[in-house]
XYZ file of C-alpha atoms in Angstrom:
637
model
C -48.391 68.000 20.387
C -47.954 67.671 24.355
C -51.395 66.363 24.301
C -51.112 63.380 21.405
C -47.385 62.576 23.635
C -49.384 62.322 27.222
C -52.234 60.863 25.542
C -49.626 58.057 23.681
C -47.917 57.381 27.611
C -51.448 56.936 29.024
C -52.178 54.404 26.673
C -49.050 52.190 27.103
C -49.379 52.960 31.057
C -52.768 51.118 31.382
C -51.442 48.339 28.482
C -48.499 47.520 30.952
C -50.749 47.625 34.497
C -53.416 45.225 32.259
C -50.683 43.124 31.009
C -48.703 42.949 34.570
C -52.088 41.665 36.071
C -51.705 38.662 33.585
C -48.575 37.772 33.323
C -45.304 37.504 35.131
C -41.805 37.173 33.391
C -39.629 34.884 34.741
C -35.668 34.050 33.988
C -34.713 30.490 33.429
C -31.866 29.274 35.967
C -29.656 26.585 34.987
C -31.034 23.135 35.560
C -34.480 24.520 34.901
C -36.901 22.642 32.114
C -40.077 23.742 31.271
C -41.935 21.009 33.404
C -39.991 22.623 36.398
C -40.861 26.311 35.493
C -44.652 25.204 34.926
C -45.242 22.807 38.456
C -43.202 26.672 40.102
C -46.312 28.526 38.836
C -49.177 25.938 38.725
C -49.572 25.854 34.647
C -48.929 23.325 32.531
C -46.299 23.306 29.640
C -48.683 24.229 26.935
C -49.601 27.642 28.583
C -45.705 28.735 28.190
C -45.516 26.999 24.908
C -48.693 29.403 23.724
C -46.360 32.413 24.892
C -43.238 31.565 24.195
C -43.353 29.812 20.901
C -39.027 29.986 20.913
C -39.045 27.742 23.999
C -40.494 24.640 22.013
C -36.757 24.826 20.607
C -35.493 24.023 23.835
C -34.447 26.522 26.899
C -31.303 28.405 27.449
C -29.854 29.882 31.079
C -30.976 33.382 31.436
C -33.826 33.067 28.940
C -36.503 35.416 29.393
C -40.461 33.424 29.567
C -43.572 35.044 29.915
C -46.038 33.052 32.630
C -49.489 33.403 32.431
C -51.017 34.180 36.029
C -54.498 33.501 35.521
C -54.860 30.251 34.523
C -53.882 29.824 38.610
C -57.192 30.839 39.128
C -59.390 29.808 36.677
C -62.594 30.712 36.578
C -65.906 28.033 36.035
C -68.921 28.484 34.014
C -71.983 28.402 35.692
C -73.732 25.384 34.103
C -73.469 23.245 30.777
C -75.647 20.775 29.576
C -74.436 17.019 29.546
C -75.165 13.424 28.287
C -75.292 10.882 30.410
C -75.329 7.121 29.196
C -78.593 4.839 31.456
C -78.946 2.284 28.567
C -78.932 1.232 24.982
C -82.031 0.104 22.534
C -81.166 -2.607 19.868
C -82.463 -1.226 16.436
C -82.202 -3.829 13.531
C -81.252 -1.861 10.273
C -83.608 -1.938 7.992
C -83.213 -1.658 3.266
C -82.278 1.791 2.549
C -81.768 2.623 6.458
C -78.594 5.274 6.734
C -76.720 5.955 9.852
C -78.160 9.633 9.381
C -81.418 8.493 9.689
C -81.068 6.229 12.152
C -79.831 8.857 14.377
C -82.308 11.190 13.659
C -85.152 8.471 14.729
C -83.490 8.193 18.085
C -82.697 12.030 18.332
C -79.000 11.078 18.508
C -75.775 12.235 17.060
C -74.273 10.098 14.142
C -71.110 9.941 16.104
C -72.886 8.799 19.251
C -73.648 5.776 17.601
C -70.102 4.489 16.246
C -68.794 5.255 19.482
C -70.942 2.198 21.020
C -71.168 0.346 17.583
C -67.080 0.549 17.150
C -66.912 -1.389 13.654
C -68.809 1.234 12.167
C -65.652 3.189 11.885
C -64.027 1.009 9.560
C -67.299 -0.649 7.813
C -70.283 0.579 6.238
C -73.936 -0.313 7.938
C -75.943 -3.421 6.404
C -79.043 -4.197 6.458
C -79.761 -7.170 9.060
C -77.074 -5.424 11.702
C -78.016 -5.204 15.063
C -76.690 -1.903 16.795
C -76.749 -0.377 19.830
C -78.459 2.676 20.449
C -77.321 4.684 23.510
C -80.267 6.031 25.805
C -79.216 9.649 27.456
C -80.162 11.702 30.620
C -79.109 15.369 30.690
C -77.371 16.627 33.245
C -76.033 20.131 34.036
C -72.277 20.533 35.773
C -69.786 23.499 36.461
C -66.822 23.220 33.650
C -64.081 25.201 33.352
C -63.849 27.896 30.546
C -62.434 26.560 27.261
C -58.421 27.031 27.138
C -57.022 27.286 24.046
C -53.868 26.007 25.147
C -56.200 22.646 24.686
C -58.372 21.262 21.916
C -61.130 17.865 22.062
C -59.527 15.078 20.375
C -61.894 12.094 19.319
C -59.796 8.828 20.320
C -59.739 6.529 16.689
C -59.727 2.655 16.465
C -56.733 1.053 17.738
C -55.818 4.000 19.959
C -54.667 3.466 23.786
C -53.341 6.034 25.993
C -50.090 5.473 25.071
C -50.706 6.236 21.298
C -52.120 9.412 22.008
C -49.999 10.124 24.644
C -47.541 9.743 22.101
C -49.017 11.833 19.249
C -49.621 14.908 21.672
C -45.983 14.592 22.770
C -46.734 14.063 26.804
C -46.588 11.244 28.834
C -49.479 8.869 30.015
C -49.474 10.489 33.364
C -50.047 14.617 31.967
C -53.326 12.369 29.473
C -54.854 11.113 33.382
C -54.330 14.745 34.937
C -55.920 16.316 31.553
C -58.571 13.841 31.486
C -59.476 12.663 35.274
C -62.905 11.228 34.299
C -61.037 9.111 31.568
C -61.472 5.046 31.383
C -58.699 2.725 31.974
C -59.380 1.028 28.434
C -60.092 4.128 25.868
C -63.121 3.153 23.155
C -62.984 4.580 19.564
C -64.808 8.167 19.769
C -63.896 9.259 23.528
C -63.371 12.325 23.813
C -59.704 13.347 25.418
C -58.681 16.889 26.208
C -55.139 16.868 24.768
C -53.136 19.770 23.652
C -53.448 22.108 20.980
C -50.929 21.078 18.391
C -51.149 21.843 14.771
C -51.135 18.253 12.524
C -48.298 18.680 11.391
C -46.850 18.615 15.118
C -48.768 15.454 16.003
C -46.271 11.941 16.601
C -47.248 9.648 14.333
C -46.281 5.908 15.447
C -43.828 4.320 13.357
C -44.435 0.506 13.403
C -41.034 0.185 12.215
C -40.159 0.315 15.818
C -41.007 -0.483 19.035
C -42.254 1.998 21.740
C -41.858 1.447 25.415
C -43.326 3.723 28.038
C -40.996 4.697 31.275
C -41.304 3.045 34.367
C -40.615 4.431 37.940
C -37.317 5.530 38.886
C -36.039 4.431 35.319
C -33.131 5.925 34.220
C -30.556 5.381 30.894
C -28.500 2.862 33.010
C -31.711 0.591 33.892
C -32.850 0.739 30.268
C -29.550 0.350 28.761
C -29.228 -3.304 30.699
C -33.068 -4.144 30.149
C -32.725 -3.249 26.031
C -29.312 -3.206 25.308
C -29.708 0.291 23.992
C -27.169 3.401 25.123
C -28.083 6.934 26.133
C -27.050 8.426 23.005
C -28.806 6.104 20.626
C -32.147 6.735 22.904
C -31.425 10.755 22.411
C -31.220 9.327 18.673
C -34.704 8.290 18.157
C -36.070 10.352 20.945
C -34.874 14.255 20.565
C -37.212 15.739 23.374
C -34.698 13.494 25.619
C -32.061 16.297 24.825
C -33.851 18.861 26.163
C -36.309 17.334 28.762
C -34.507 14.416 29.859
C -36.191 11.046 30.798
C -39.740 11.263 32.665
C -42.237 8.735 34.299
C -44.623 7.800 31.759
C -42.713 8.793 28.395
C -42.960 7.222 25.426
C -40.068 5.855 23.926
C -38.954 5.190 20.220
C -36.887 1.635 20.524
C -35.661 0.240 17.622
C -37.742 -2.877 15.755
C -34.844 -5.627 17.458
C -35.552 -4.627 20.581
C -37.884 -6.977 22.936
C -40.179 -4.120 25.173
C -41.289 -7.367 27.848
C -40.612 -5.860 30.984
C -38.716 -7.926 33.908
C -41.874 -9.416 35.646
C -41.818 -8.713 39.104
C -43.586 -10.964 41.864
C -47.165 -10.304 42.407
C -49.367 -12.151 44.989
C -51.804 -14.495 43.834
C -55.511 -12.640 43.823
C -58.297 -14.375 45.157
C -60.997 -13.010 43.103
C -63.809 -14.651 44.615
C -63.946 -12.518 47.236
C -64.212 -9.167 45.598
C -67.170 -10.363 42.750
C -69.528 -7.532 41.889
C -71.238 -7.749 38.557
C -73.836 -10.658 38.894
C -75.602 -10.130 35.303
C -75.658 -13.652 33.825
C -72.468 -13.644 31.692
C -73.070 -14.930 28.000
C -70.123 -16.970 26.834
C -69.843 -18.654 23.079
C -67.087 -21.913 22.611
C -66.335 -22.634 19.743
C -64.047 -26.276 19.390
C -63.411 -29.008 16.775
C -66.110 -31.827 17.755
C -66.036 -32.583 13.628
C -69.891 -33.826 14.242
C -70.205 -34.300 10.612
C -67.812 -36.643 10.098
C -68.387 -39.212 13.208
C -71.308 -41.588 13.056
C -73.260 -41.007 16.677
C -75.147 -43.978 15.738
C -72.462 -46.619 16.161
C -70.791 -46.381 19.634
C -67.980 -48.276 18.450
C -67.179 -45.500 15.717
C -67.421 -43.089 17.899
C -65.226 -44.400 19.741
C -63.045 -45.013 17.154
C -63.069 -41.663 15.844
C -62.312 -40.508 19.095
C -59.217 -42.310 19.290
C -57.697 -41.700 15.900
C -58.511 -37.824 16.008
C -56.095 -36.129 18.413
C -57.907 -32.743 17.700
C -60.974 -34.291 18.983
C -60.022 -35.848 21.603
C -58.662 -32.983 22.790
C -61.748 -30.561 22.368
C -64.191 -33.104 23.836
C -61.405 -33.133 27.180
C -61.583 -29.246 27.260
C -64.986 -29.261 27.097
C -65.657 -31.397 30.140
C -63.484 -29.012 31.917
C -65.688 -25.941 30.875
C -68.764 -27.762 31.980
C -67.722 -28.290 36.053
C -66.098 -24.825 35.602
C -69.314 -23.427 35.389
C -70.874 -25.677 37.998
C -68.135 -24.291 40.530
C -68.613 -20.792 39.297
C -72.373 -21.071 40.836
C -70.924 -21.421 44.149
C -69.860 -18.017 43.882
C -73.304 -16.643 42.859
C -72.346 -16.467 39.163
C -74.745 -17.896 36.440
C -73.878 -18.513 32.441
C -75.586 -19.119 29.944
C -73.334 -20.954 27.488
C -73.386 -21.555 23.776
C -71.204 -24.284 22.109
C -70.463 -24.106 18.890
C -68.992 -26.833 16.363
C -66.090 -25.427 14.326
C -65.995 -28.502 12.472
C -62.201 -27.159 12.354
C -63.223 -25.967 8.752
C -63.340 -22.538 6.931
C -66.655 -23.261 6.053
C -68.006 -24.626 9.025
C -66.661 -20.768 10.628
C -68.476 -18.860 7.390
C -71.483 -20.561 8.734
C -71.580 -19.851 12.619
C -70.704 -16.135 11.771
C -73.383 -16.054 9.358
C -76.196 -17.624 11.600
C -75.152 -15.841 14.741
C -74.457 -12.346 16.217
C -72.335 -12.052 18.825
C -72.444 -8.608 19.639
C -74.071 -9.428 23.456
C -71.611 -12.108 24.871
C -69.207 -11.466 27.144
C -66.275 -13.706 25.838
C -65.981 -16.441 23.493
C -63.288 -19.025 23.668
C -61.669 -20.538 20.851
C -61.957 -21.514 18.483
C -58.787 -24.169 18.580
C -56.710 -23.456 15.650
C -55.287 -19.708 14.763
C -56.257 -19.950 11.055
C -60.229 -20.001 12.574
C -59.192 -17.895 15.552
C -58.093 -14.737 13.770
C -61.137 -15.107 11.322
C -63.286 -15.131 14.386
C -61.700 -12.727 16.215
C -61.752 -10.300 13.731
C -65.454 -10.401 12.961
C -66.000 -10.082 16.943
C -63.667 -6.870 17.078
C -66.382 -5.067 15.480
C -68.268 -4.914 18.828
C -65.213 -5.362 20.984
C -65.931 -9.054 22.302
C -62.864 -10.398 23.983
C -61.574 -13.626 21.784
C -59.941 -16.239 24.216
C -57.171 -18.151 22.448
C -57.158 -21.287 24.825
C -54.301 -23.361 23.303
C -52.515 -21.763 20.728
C -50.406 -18.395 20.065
C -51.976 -16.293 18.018
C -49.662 -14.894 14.989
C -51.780 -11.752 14.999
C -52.688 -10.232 18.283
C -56.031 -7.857 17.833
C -56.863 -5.535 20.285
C -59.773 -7.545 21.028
C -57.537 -11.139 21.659
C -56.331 -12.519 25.004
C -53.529 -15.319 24.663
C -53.821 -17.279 27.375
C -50.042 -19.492 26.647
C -47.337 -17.305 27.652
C -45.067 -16.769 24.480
C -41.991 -18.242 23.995
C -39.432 -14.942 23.889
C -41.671 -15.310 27.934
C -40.621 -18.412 28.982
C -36.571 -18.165 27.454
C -36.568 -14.783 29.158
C -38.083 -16.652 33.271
C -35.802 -19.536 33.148
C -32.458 -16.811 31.987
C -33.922 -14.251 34.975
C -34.479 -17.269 37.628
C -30.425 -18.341 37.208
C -28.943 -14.886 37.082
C -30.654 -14.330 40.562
C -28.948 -17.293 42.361
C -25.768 -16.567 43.279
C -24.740 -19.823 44.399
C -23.849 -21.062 40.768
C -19.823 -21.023 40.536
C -20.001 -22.258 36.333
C -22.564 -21.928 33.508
C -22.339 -24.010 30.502
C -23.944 -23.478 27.230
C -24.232 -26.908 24.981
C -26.229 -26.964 21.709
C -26.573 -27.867 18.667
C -26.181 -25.665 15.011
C -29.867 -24.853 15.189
C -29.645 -23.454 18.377
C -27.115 -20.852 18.204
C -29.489 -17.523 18.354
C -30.718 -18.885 21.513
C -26.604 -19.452 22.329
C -25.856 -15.971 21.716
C -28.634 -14.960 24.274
C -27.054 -16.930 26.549
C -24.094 -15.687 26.555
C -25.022 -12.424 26.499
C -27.155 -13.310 29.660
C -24.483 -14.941 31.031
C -20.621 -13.475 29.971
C -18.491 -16.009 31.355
C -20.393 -19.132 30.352
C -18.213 -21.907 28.417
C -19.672 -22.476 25.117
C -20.072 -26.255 23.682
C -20.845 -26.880 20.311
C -22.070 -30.367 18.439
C -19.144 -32.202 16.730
C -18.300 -31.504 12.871
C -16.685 -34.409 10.330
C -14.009 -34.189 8.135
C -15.990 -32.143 5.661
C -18.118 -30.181 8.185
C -21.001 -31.274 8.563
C -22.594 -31.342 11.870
C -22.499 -34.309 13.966
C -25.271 -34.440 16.855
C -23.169 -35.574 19.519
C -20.007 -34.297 22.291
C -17.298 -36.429 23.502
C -16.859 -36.727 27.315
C -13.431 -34.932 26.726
C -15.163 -31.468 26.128
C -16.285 -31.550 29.659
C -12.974 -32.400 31.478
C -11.818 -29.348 33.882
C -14.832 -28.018 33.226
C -16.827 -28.281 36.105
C -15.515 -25.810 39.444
C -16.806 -27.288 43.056
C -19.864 -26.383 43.954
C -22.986 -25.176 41.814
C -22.921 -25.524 38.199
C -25.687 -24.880 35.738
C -25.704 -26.202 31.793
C -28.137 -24.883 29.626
C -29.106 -27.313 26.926
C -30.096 -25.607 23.655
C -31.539 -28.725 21.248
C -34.967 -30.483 20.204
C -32.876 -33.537 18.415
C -33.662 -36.665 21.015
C -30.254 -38.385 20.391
C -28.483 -35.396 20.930
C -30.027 -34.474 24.384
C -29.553 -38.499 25.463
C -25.893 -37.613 25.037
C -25.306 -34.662 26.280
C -28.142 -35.600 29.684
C -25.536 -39.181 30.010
C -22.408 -37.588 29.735
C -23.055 -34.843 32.100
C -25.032 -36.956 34.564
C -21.426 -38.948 34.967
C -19.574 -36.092 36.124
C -21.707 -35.679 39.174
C -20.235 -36.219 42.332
C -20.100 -35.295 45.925
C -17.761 -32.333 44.683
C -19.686 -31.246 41.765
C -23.626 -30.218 41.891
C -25.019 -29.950 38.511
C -28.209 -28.722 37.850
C -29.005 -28.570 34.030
C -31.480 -26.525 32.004
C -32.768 -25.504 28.959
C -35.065 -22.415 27.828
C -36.784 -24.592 25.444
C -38.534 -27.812 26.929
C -39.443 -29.685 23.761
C -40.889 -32.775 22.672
C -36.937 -34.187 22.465
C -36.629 -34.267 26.228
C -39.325 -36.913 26.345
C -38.260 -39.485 23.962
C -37.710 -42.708 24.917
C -33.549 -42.587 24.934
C -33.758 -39.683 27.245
C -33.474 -41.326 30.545
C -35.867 -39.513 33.597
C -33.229 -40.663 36.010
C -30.692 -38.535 34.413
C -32.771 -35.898 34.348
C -33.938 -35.978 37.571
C -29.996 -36.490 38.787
C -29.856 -33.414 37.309
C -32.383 -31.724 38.685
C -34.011 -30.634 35.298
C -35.284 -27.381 35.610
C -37.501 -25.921 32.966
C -39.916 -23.120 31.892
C -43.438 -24.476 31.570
C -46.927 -23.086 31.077
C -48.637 -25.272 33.546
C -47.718 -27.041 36.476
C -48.682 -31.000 37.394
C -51.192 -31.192 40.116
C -50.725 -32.969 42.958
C -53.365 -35.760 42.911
C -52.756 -36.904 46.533
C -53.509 -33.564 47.759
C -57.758 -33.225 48.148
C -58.902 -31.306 45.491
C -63.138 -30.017 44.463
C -62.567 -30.605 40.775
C -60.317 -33.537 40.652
C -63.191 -35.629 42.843
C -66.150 -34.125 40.812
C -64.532 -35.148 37.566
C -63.357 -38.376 39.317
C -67.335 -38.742 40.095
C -68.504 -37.179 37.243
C -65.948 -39.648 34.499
C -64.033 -42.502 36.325
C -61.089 -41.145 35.154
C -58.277 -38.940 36.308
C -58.862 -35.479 34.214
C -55.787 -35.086 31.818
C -54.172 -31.480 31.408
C -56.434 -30.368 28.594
C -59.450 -30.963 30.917
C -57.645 -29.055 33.952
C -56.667 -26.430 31.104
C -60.553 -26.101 29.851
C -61.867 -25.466 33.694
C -58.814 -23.442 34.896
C -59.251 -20.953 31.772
C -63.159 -20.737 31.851
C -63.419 -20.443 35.488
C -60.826 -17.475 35.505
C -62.638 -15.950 32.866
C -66.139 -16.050 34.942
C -64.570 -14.788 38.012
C -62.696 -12.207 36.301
C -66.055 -10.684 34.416
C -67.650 -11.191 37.568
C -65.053 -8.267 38.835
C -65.755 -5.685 36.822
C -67.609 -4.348 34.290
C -65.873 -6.377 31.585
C -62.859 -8.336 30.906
C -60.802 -5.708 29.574
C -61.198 -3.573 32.857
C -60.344 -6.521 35.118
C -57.220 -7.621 32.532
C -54.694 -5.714 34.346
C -50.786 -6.973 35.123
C -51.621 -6.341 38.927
C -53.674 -8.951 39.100
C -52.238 -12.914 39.209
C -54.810 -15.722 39.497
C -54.102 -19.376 40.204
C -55.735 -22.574 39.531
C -55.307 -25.955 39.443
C -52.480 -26.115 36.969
C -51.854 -22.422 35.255
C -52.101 -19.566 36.520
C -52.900 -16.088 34.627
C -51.690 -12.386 34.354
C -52.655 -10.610 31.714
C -50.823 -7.736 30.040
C -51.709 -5.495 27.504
C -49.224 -5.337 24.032
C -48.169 -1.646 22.970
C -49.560 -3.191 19.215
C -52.267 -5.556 19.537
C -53.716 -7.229 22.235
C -53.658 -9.408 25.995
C -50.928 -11.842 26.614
C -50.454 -14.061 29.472
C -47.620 -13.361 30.835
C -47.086 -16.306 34.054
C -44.975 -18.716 33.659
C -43.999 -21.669 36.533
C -40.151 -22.639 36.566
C -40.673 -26.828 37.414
C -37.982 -29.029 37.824
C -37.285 -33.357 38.056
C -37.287 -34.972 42.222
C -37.027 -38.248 42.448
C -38.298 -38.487 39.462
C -41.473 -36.171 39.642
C -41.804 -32.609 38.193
C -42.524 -30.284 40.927
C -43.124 -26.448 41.266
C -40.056 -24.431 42.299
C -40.689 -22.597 44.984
């Protein structure tokens, strides 16, 4: 009996010297969370978590945790085999050709190839499709032993970091320490190292709301003024907030209402010219509305006619010069293009046909076409092999991952003109006047702006709205000094009032500079007088800027040479666009990688920043704030 007892204490004596080599215990202090406890003993969350499955409940002063003290140390393999990516083949599928037996021509996984041939997730193969086939070396390299704290995770269409971030319940910057060799742009079928969680502990994304991920030095105050959105209804919709607090990098559940555009902060024009790199001739497709079917090229003066009488045309054939001296300057930086132009016909049909005779799984870009109906039919065939679609003119209603729009949005331009005013502190008064259509845009205001007097249109006897204010509505309103109106309206006789009767209360006393968040069509009719306006000093949000045509200028004396004619804005829009585009593939490996918000470029009139949507894809997001002198719009500085 003495023997089984010392025999039993052995035992548990070696147990607890094994297990004391492994682990340490450690007593939670208050103030303590578990990404403290973990950076203390150089382990990550998910190796408590595996131990200490009560702590995912959230930690409690004086709670007991078991560490794990070898993963400091952890120990590497001695070699594992590894594929390496030196090139593709193009393999035309064949009747009766399967992916299986594709891949088992090449000696390649199945998976291998929808990870380069990305539609293939979502569509089945057809005979006629040209696919990439990835050629491998094999390499060997020291890895770490598998932890089972961690699991692979294959990355699924649509997925950024921040989605599966998200799902694996850490923030983006714990995904780049996981996953060091990971790409700034994730492709359907990476690979990720994320942790272990069962399914059913995965965060699904809710489109039902928003999701923002948390900036430096953010905390509830900052995000309460930039959303509008308190502590407690964040802790709401985010629980982990309760027991982890706010973190750099966190994904946050906002409701649907709520606008996630960051503030834009200033960021130097980049001359990209001088950091080019990739000199492979860059294939580029443009698709616009030349309507060559319907306009007679045998009878000059019908041409011309047509040309006239078909804005849409007019306005393709003025972008299209633009591309063409783009590309000329674009050789002066050593960068060649080999350019395909396509003819939309701005018809259904006439896109069902350039799909059907073309692949476009090689280009580089492909701009337009014009109108969104043809865009988004476009773009969506061209997501299949993740070809950036370049929206030149319009705002798409659907951003795809695989779409840049290149006009900033309108929620952009209200939200530079409200953050330019509320940053001069010289204005003594704001004013608000607008009409009945115009009162979401009112509330904004005044949200923006608290102590702003409100001005509403006039209302008859039996309330109906009368575009107009009386003179009267504006005595004692005006304080010496500064004072800024906004006017909210696209009606023409409505902004000639409101521009006259303002415009007579300036004085030597009274400065007023009026505005509006919305420069429309109405502010250019002929009862709007420019001298009010620029009495005013109209300033405005606007997409472009007007060039300076005194100032000497490459393009505006080749296209001088080149046409006769001063180029209009659609020409300056066609070479500003293309020859960002060039210079920005010419960057990097491809447009996505060099589509970053860091990086500002500047043209003749617009300027670009791209920035990538949480649900979809690019956006420009720079916008110039212009304004009337003596009677010319010029850039504020």
């Amino acid at each position: 009996m003495k023997k089984i007892f010392f025999l039993i204490l052995f035992l548990g004596l070696i147990h607890s010297s094994l297990f004391a080599q492994n682990y340490v215990t450690h007593r939670v202090q208050k103030g303590e969370n578990i990404e403290s406890i973990a950076k203390k003993y150089r382990v990550t969350p998910y190796d408590i978590y595996l131990l200490n499955p009560d702590a995912k409940k959230g930690l409690s002063e004086s709670m007991i945790l078991l560490i794990p003290t070898e993963k400091q140390n952890t120990p590497v393999k001695e070699v594992e085999i590894q594929k390496e990516v030196i090139g593709y083949r193009t393999h035309k599928v064949k009747r009766k050709e399967t992916l299986y037996s594709i891949a088992k021509e090449y000696g390649v996984e199945v998976d291998e190839i929808k990870k380069y041939n990305s539609y293939l997730y979502s569509n089945n193969l057809r005979k006629g499709d040209k696919i990439k086939i990835p050629r491998f070396k094999r390499v060997l390299t020291d890895v770490p032993f598998e932890d089972t704290g961690f699991k692979n995770y294959t990355v699924q269409p649509r997925e950024g970091k921040w989605r599966v971030a998200y799902k694996f319940g850490i923030t983006i910057p714990q995904l780049e320490e996981l996953n060091p060799q990971m790409n700034d742009t994730l492709q359907p079928g990476d690979v990720l190292k994320v942790p272990n969680l069962a399914t059913n502990e995965e965060n699904m994304v809710n489109e039902q709301y928003n999701y923002y991920t948390v900036q430096k030095s953010e905390g509830y105050m900052a995000l309460e003024r930039k959303f509008g959105v308190t502590k407690e209804e964040l802790e709401a919709l985010n629980p982990e907030l309760l027991e982890d607090g706010l973190k750099l990098g966190m994904i946050l559940k906002l409701p649907k209402d709520v606008t996630t555009t960051p503030d834009l902060e200033d960021v130097r024009i980049t001359k990209l010219q001088y950091g080019l790199n990739n000199f492979e001739t860059k294939k580029i497709a443009l698709m616009l509305p030349f309507k060559l079917d319907r306009v007679d090229t045998d009878s000059v003066a019908l041409a011309k006619s047509a040309i006239r009488n078909d804005v849409l045309l007019g306005v393709a054939l003025d972008f299209h010069t633009g591309v063409l001296i783009a590309l000329d300057s674009a050789k002066q930086f050593g960068i060649s293009t080999h350019l395909k132009v396509f003819d939309t016909r701005n018809s259904s049909a006439g896109i069902s046909d350039i799909l059907l005779r073309n692949n476009f799984n090689d280009y580089d870009a492909v701009i337009g076409p014009m109108m969104d109906a043809n865009f988004q039919r476009v773009a969506n065939e061209l997501s299949k092999d993740n070809v950036p679609a370049i929206s030149p003119l319009t705002m798409p209603k659907t951003l795809r991952d695989n779409m840049f729009q290149t006009v900033p949005s309108k929620e952009l331009l209200e939200q530079t003109i409200i953050n330019y005013f509320k940053k001069d502190s010289s204005i003594v008064k704001v004013v608000i006047i607008h009409d009945e259509a115009n009162q979401s845009v009112a509330n904004q205001l005044l949200s923006a702006f608290p102590a702003a007097k409100e001005i509403k249109t006039k209302r008859n006897k039996e309330g109906k709205e009368m575009l107009y204010i009386a003179a009267d509505n504006l005595i004692d309103v005006f304080r010496n000094g500064r004072n800024l109106v906004f006017l909210q309206s696209s009606d023409e006789g409505f902004i000639s009032n409101v521009t006259s009767i303002v415009n007579g209360f300036v004085d030597d006393e009274h400065e007023i500079v009026l505005t509006t968040t919305d420069k429309n069509s109405g502010f250019e009719g002929e009862n709007v007088s420019n001298v009010h306006l620029s009495n005013l000093k109209f300033h405005y949000p606007s997409v472009n800027r007007s060039f300076d045509g005194s100032k000497e200028n490459s393009f505006i004396s080749k296209y001088r040479k080149i046409y006769g004619i001063e180029p209009n804005r659609y020409a300056i829009r066609g070479f500003d666009l293309t020859l960002d585009l060039l210079l920005r593939l010419a960057s990097g490996e491809n447009l996505y990688e060099t589509a970053d918000s860091s990086i500002q470029t500047e043209y003749i009139e617009n300027k670009f920043r791209y920035a990538k949507k949480m649900f979809g894809g690019y956006t420009n997001e720079s916008v110039y704030v212009v304004k009337y002198d003596n009677l010319a719009i010029v850039q504020v500085e």
